[in-house]
Short mmCIF file of C-alpha atoms in Angstrom, two decimals:
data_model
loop_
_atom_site.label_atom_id
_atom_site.label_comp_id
_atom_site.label_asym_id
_atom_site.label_seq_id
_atom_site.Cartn_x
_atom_site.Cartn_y
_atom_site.Cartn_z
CA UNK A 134 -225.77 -98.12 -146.57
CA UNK A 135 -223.13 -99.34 -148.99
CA UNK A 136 -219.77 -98.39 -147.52
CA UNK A 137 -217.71 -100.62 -150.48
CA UNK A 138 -216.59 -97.14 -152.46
CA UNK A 139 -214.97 -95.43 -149.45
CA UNK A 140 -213.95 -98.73 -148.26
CA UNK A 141 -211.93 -99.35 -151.86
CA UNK A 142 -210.84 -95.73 -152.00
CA UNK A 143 -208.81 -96.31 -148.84
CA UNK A 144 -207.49 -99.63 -149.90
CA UNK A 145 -206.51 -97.75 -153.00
CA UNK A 146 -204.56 -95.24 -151.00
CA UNK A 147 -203.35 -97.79 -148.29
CA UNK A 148 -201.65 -99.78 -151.19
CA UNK A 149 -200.32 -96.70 -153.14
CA UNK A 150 -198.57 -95.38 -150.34
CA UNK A 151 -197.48 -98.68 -149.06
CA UNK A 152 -195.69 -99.82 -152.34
CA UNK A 153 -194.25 -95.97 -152.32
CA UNK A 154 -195.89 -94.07 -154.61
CA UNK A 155 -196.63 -90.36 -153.48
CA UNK A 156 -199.13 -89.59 -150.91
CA UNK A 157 -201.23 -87.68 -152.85
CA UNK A 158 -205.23 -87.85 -153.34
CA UNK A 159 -206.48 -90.25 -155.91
CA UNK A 160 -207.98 -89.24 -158.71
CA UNK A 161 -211.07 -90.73 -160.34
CA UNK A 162 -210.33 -91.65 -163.97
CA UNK A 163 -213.68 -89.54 -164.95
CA UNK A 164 -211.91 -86.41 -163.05
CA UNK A 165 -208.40 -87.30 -164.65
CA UNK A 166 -209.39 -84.19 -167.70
CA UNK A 167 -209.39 -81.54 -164.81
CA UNK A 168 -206.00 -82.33 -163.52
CA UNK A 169 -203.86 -82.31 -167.24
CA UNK A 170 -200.65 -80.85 -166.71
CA UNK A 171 -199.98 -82.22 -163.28
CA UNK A 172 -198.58 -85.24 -161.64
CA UNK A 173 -201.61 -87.18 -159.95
CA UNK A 174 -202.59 -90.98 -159.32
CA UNK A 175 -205.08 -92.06 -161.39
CA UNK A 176 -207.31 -95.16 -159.66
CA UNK A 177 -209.77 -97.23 -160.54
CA UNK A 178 -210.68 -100.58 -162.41
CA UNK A 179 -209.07 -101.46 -165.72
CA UNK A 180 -212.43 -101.87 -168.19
CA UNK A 181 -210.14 -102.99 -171.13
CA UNK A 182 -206.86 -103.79 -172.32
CA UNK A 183 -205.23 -103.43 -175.65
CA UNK A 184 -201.75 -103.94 -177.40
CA UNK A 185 -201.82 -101.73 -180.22
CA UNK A 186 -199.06 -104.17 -182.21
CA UNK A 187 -199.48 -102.20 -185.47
CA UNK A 188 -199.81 -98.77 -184.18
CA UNK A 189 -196.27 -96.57 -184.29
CA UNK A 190 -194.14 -97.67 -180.62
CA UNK A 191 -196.63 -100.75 -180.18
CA UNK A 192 -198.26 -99.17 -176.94
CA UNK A 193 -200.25 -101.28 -174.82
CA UNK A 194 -203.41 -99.24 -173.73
CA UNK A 195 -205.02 -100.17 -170.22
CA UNK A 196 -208.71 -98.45 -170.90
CA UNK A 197 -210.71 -96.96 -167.44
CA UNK A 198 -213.25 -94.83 -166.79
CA UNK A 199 -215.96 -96.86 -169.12
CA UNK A 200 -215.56 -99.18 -171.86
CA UNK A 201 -213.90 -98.44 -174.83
CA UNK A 202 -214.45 -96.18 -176.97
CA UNK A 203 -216.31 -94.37 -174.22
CA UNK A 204 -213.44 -94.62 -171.35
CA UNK A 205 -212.27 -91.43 -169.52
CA UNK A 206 -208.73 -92.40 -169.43
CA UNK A 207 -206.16 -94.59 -170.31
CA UNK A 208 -202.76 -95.63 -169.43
CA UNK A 209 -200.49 -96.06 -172.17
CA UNK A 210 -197.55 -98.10 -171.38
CA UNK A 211 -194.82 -98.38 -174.12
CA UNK A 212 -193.83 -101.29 -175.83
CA UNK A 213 -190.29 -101.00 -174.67
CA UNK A 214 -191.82 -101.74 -170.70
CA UNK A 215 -194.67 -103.95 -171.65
CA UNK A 216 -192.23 -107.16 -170.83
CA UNK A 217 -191.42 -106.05 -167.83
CA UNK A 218 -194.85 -105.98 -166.21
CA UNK A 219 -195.32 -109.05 -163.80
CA UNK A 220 -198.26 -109.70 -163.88
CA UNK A 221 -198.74 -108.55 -167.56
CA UNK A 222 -200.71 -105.81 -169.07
CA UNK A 223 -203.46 -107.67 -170.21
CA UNK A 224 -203.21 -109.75 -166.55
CA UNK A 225 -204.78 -106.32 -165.21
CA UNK A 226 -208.28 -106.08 -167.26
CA UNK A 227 -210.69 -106.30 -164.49
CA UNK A 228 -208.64 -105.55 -161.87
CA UNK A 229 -208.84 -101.94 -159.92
CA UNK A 230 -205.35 -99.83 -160.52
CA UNK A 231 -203.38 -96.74 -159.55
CA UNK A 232 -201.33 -95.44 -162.13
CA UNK A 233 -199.45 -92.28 -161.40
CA UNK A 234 -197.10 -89.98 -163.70
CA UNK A 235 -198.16 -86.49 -165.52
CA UNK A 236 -201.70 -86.33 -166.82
CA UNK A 237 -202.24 -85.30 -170.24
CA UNK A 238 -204.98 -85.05 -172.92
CA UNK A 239 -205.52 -87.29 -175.37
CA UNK A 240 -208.75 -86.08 -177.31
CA UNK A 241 -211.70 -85.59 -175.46
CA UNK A 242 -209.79 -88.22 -172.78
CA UNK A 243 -207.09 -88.00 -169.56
CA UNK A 244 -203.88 -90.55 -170.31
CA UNK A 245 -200.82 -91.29 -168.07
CA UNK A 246 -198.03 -92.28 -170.35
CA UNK A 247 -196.61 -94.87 -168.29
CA UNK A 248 -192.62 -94.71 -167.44
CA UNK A 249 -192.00 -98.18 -165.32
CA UNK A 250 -194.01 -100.70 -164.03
CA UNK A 251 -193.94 -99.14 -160.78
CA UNK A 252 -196.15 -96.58 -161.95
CA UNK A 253 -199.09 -98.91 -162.25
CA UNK A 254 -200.22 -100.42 -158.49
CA UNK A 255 -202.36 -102.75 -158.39
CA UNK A 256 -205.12 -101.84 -155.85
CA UNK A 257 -205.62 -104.23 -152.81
CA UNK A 258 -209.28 -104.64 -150.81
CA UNK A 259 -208.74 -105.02 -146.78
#
């Protein structure tokens, strides 16, 4: 029996709450469309990234859920706070994430529009 999803889902939580983001349940980026409208912690892993340097506020997009164009959500982090990620935005492709803030619709899609960095976690196996 695999036990690596609950196993990560706990990490997840572990490091969430340990770097001091809400205790609240996380949310799986294909699930993020029934919880628009309220605060909630997105995790999972980061399928793509993208800076968007000639779209209007130069957003950089972190793309979960599926690859793109087929994700479930993204994270859009403003251009304004992209500089002060450490490690960068595109540093996170691959990796598995919490981001929490208000979930909205975006299309068909969920997307967190990212206010710090400390709304992104990265996501830590034990």
């Amino acid at each position: 029996m695999n036990h690596k999803p609950r196993r990560l889902l706990i990490a997840l939580l572990l490091s969430a709450c340990a770097s001091g983001a809400l205790a609240q349940e996380a949310i799986r980026p294909e699930q993020a469309t029934r919880f628009v409208g309220q605060n909630g912690m997105v995790c999972g892993k980061v399928e793509k990234t993208r800076y968007a340097e000639n779209s209007e506020g130069q957003p950089t997009f972190l793309y979960m859920g599926g690859a793109f164009p087929r994700h479930t959500f993204s994270a859009r982090i403003p251009n304004d706070q992209r500089g002060k990620f450490n490690p960068s935005p595109e540093a996170l492709e691959g990796r598995d994430v919490c981001v929490l803030g208000t979930i909205v619709r975006d299309a068909s899609r969920a997307e967190i529009a990212v206010r710090s960095p400390a709304d992104v976690k990265l996501a830590t196996i034990k």
